[in-house]
Short mmCIF file of C-alpha atoms in Angstrom, two decimals:
data_model
loop_
_atom_site.label_atom_id
_atom_site.label_comp_id
_atom_site.label_asym_id
_atom_site.label_seq_id
_atom_site.Cartn_x
_atom_site.Cartn_y
_atom_site.Cartn_z
CA MET F 121 -10.28 -3.13 41.68
CA LYS F 122 -12.92 -3.42 44.41
CA TYR F 123 -15.04 -0.83 42.59
CA CYS F 124 -14.86 -2.82 39.34
CA SER F 125 -15.83 -6.02 41.13
CA PHE F 126 -18.76 -4.26 42.78
CA LEU F 127 -19.90 -2.82 39.42
CA ILE F 128 -19.77 -6.22 37.72
CA ILE F 129 -21.71 -7.85 40.54
CA SER F 130 -24.31 -5.05 40.43
CA LEU F 131 -24.80 -5.43 36.69
CA LEU F 132 -25.18 -9.19 37.02
CA TYR F 133 -27.71 -8.67 39.80
CA ILE F 134 -29.74 -6.22 37.73
CA SER F 135 -29.64 -8.54 34.72
CA ASN F 136 -30.74 -11.48 36.84
CA CYS F 137 -33.58 -9.48 38.39
CA PHE F 138 -34.72 -8.38 34.93
CA ALA F 139 -34.73 -12.00 33.72
CA GLN F 140 -36.71 -13.11 36.77
CA ASP F 141 -39.29 -10.37 36.26
CA THR F 142 -39.88 -11.22 32.60
CA VAL F 143 -41.06 -14.23 30.63
CA ASP F 144 -40.09 -15.41 27.15
CA ARG F 145 -42.94 -15.58 24.68
CA LYS F 146 -43.36 -16.58 21.04
CA ASN F 147 -46.24 -16.15 18.65
CA TRP F 148 -46.94 -17.22 15.08
CA LEU F 149 -47.87 -14.15 13.04
CA THR F 150 -48.52 -16.29 9.94
CA ASN F 151 -47.88 -19.96 9.20
CA SER F 152 -44.32 -19.01 8.22
CA VAL F 153 -43.48 -16.03 10.48
CA ILE F 154 -42.81 -16.42 14.21
CA GLU F 155 -42.02 -13.62 16.67
CA ARG F 156 -40.01 -13.98 19.90
CA PHE F 157 -40.11 -11.42 22.71
CA ARG F 158 -40.27 -10.92 26.46
CA VAL F 159 -43.14 -9.71 28.62
CA LEU F 160 -43.49 -8.66 32.25
CA LYS F 161 -44.52 -11.41 34.63
CA THR F 162 -46.95 -9.04 36.28
CA ASP F 163 -48.45 -7.89 32.96
CA GLU F 164 -48.03 -10.24 30.00
CA LYS F 165 -49.46 -7.64 27.62
CA THR F 166 -46.44 -5.39 28.21
CA ARG F 167 -43.44 -6.24 26.05
CA VAL F 168 -39.93 -5.36 27.21
CA GLY F 169 -36.43 -5.85 25.89
CA ALA F 170 -35.28 -7.44 22.66
CA TYR F 171 -37.70 -8.46 19.92
CA LYS F 172 -37.07 -10.66 16.89
CA ALA F 173 -39.23 -12.14 14.15
CA PHE F 174 -38.17 -14.98 11.85
CA TYR F 175 -39.33 -16.35 8.53
CA LYS F 176 -39.55 -20.17 8.62
CA ARG F 177 -37.73 -20.09 12.00
CA ARG F 178 -34.39 -19.29 10.33
CA THR F 179 -34.39 -15.98 8.48
CA LEU F 180 -34.45 -12.83 10.63
CA ILE F 181 -37.00 -10.35 9.25
CA ALA F 182 -37.40 -7.90 12.16
CA ARG F 183 -35.29 -6.84 15.12
CA GLY F 184 -35.64 -4.10 17.73
CA ASP F 185 -36.39 -3.30 21.37
CA TYR F 186 -39.41 -2.58 23.54
CA ASN F 187 -39.66 -0.42 26.65
CA LYS F 188 -42.88 -0.67 28.67
CA GLY F 189 -44.76 -1.96 25.64
CA GLU F 190 -43.50 0.74 23.27
CA ARG F 191 -41.07 0.25 20.41
CA ILE F 192 -37.91 2.27 20.98
CA GLY F 193 -34.71 3.06 19.14
CA ILE F 194 -33.74 1.81 15.71
CA TRP F 195 -35.55 -1.21 14.31
CA THR F 196 -34.25 -3.13 11.29
CA PHE F 197 -36.40 -5.09 8.86
CA TYR F 198 -35.36 -7.65 6.26
CA ASP F 199 -36.96 -9.53 3.37
CA ASP F 200 -37.58 -13.29 3.27
CA GLU F 201 -34.00 -13.84 2.06
CA GLY F 202 -32.49 -11.88 4.94
CA LYS F 203 -31.57 -8.81 2.88
CA LEU F 204 -31.88 -5.44 4.62
CA ASN F 205 -35.17 -3.87 3.59
CA GLU F 206 -35.70 -0.96 5.96
CA LYS F 207 -34.46 0.87 9.06
CA PHE F 208 -36.76 2.99 11.18
CA ASP F 209 -35.95 5.13 14.22
CA TYR F 210 -38.92 5.06 16.60
CA ASP F 211 -37.38 7.69 18.87
CA LYS F 212 -37.14 10.20 16.02
CA ASN F 213 -40.11 8.80 14.07
CA GLU F 214 -38.18 8.70 10.80
CA PHE F 215 -37.01 6.28 8.14
CA LEU F 216 -33.25 5.84 8.04
CA PHE F 217 -33.07 3.45 5.10
CA GLU F 218 -35.37 2.02 2.42
CA ALA F 219 -34.16 -0.56 -0.08
CA PRO F 220 -34.74 0.27 -3.78
CA ILE F 221 -37.85 -1.12 -5.48
CA ASP F 222 -37.21 -4.73 -6.50
CA THR F 223 -39.36 -5.74 -9.47
CA ALA F 224 -38.40 -9.42 -9.15
CA THR F 225 -40.33 -10.15 -5.94
CA GLU F 226 -43.88 -11.25 -5.15
CA ILE F 227 -44.66 -7.69 -4.02
CA GLN F 228 -45.27 -5.21 -6.82
CA PHE F 229 -46.19 -1.53 -7.05
CA LYS F 230 -48.22 0.35 -9.62
CA PHE F 231 -48.64 4.11 -9.83
CA ASP F 232 -51.64 6.00 -11.15
CA ALA F 233 -49.48 8.40 -13.13
CA ASN F 234 -47.53 8.58 -16.35
CA VAL F 235 -43.91 7.91 -15.39
CA LEU F 236 -41.03 8.98 -17.62
CA PRO F 237 -37.52 7.48 -17.43
CA THR F 238 -36.19 10.76 -16.04
CA ASP F 239 -38.83 11.02 -13.30
CA ARG F 240 -37.99 10.48 -9.63
CA LEU F 241 -40.38 7.91 -8.22
CA THR F 242 -40.75 6.58 -4.66
CA ARG F 243 -43.02 3.75 -3.53
CA PRO F 244 -45.47 3.98 -0.62
CA LEU F 245 -43.63 3.15 2.61
CA LYS F 246 -44.82 1.14 5.57
CA ILE F 247 -42.95 0.78 8.85
CA GLY F 248 -41.72 -2.80 8.80
CA GLY F 249 -40.74 -2.81 5.15
CA THR F 250 -42.34 -4.70 2.31
CA TYR F 251 -42.41 -7.98 4.18
CA TYR F 252 -42.84 -7.73 7.94
CA GLY F 253 -44.82 -4.51 7.54
CA PHE F 254 -47.43 -6.18 5.32
CA ILE F 255 -48.34 -9.00 7.73
CA PRO F 256 -51.56 -7.29 8.97
CA TYR F 257 -52.93 -7.24 5.42
CA ILE F 258 -52.18 -10.94 4.99
CA ASN F 259 -53.61 -12.01 8.36
CA ILE F 260 -57.00 -10.35 8.10
CA PHE F 261 -58.29 -12.43 5.19
CA LYS F 262 -59.85 -15.88 4.98
CA VAL F 263 -61.48 -17.44 1.91
CA PRO F 264 -65.28 -17.05 1.81
CA PHE F 265 -66.05 -20.79 1.61
CA ASP F 266 -65.56 -24.03 3.54
CA THR F 267 -62.19 -25.52 2.59
CA TYR F 268 -63.06 -29.05 3.68
CA GLY F 269 -62.33 -31.42 0.79
CA VAL F 270 -60.79 -28.62 -1.30
CA ASN F 271 -57.12 -28.81 -2.26
CA MET F 272 -56.00 -25.28 -1.46
CA ASP F 273 -52.63 -25.89 -3.15
CA TYR F 274 -54.48 -25.13 -6.38
CA PHE F 275 -55.48 -21.65 -5.19
CA ASP F 276 -53.53 -18.41 -5.36
CA ALA F 277 -54.35 -14.96 -4.05
CA VAL F 278 -53.20 -11.40 -4.63
CA VAL F 279 -53.82 -8.79 -1.95
CA GLU F 280 -54.33 -5.33 -3.47
CA LEU F 281 -53.88 -2.20 -1.35
CA LEU F 282 -54.81 1.25 -2.64
CA ILE F 283 -52.78 4.00 -0.97
CA SER F 284 -54.02 7.56 -1.31
CA PRO F 285 -51.79 10.61 -1.96
CA GLY F 286 -52.49 11.48 1.66
CA GLY F 287 -50.82 8.27 2.82
CA ARG F 288 -53.97 6.39 3.83
CA LEU F 289 -55.20 2.91 3.05
CA ALA F 290 -58.11 3.77 0.76
CA ASP F 291 -59.16 0.32 -0.44
CA TYR F 292 -58.44 -3.34 0.30
CA LYS F 293 -59.30 -6.28 -1.90
CA VAL F 294 -58.16 -9.83 -2.54
CA HIS F 295 -58.05 -11.46 -5.96
CA LEU F 296 -58.68 -15.18 -5.40
CA PHE F 297 -58.34 -17.65 -8.26
CA SER F 298 -57.81 -21.28 -9.23
CA LYS F 299 -57.43 -22.66 -12.75
CA VAL F 300 -58.08 -26.22 -11.58
CA TYR F 301 -61.37 -25.32 -9.87
CA GLN F 302 -62.20 -22.67 -12.49
CA TYR F 303 -62.69 -20.17 -9.70
CA THR F 304 -62.18 -16.40 -9.88
CA GLN F 305 -63.42 -13.88 -7.36
CA ILE F 306 -62.51 -10.43 -6.07
CA ILE F 307 -63.35 -9.91 -2.41
CA ASN F 308 -63.49 -6.43 -0.88
CA LEU F 309 -63.04 -5.78 2.82
CA ALA F 310 -63.84 -2.53 4.60
CA VAL F 311 -60.72 -0.57 5.54
CA GLY F 312 -62.44 0.15 8.85
CA LEU F 313 -61.44 -3.37 9.92
CA PHE F 314 -57.84 -2.20 10.20
CA SER F 315 -56.33 -0.28 13.10
CA GLU F 316 -55.41 3.36 12.64
CA GLU F 317 -51.75 2.39 12.60
CA ASP F 318 -52.32 -0.11 9.80
CA LYS F 319 -54.08 2.54 7.72
CA LYS F 320 -51.04 4.84 7.74
CA PHE F 321 -48.42 4.90 4.99
CA VAL F 322 -45.90 7.34 3.65
CA PRO F 323 -47.43 8.03 0.22
CA ALA F 324 -45.76 7.31 -3.08
CA THR F 325 -44.29 10.35 -4.82
CA LEU F 326 -43.58 11.36 -8.38
CA ASN F 327 -41.00 14.13 -8.59
CA ARG F 328 -41.65 14.77 -4.88
CA GLN F 329 -45.41 15.14 -5.39
CA PRO F 330 -47.68 12.58 -3.66
CA VAL F 331 -49.51 10.24 -6.04
CA LEU F 332 -52.03 7.41 -5.82
CA ALA F 333 -50.38 3.99 -5.75
CA ARG F 334 -51.33 0.33 -5.54
CA ILE F 335 -49.50 -2.48 -3.80
CA PHE F 336 -49.95 -6.07 -4.98
CA ILE F 337 -48.87 -8.92 -2.67
CA ARG F 338 -48.94 -12.40 -4.17
CA CYS F 339 -49.92 -14.99 -1.55
CA SER F 340 -50.35 -18.70 -1.11
CA VAL F 341 -53.53 -20.05 0.48
CA ASN F 342 -53.27 -22.32 3.54
CA ASP F 343 -55.44 -25.40 4.08
CA ASP F 344 -57.63 -23.46 6.53
CA GLY F 345 -58.27 -20.70 3.98
CA SER F 346 -55.91 -18.12 5.48
CA LEU F 347 -53.16 -16.44 3.48
CA ASP F 348 -49.39 -16.47 3.72
CA PHE F 349 -46.48 -14.98 1.83
CA TYR F 350 -45.78 -16.88 -1.36
#
């Protein structure tokens, strides 16, 4: 009994020390996605413990753990409706689950190959799934004009990613358009603007052979000219 009491007290002490040595932080990844995590008091760049990201403050879209700034263990990712989209094991560096392709979402895939009904087709995969994992490609863009006096509600955008058979981001462009303002433009950005991690994908396959694929992400345009998920 004494041993149990000592163990409980020790665990509470360790937990309390951990809480005192860390600080809660939150950060808006987009206008609709917020992340919550903890950092060390002595080094606020180092994340530790539980991590969560939410869509519109309510819907969980990412959950996992950090250890000394590194993602560890199994992370789960969800779509904007809270449906499981992907599981990834950072310790083993492998995908544990990928949801089937959903053709009724604002994220679409096209394959540079003739696909027959009997063919086995897989989409290009990104750690984080087809929602949380695509945030870097949404965040990097801003419209190439001053938005003052412009009603951006009348604008739409489609981010297009070209993924090579080698699993690399080969091209990035944004289709920007507005019927009201009679505006249409395609803007290309250099893939060198992205980090090495953001350039990496698991390539699409056709009958287990890697193929070129394109990802199209329909976006809304914020008042400041940045993008967000539609």
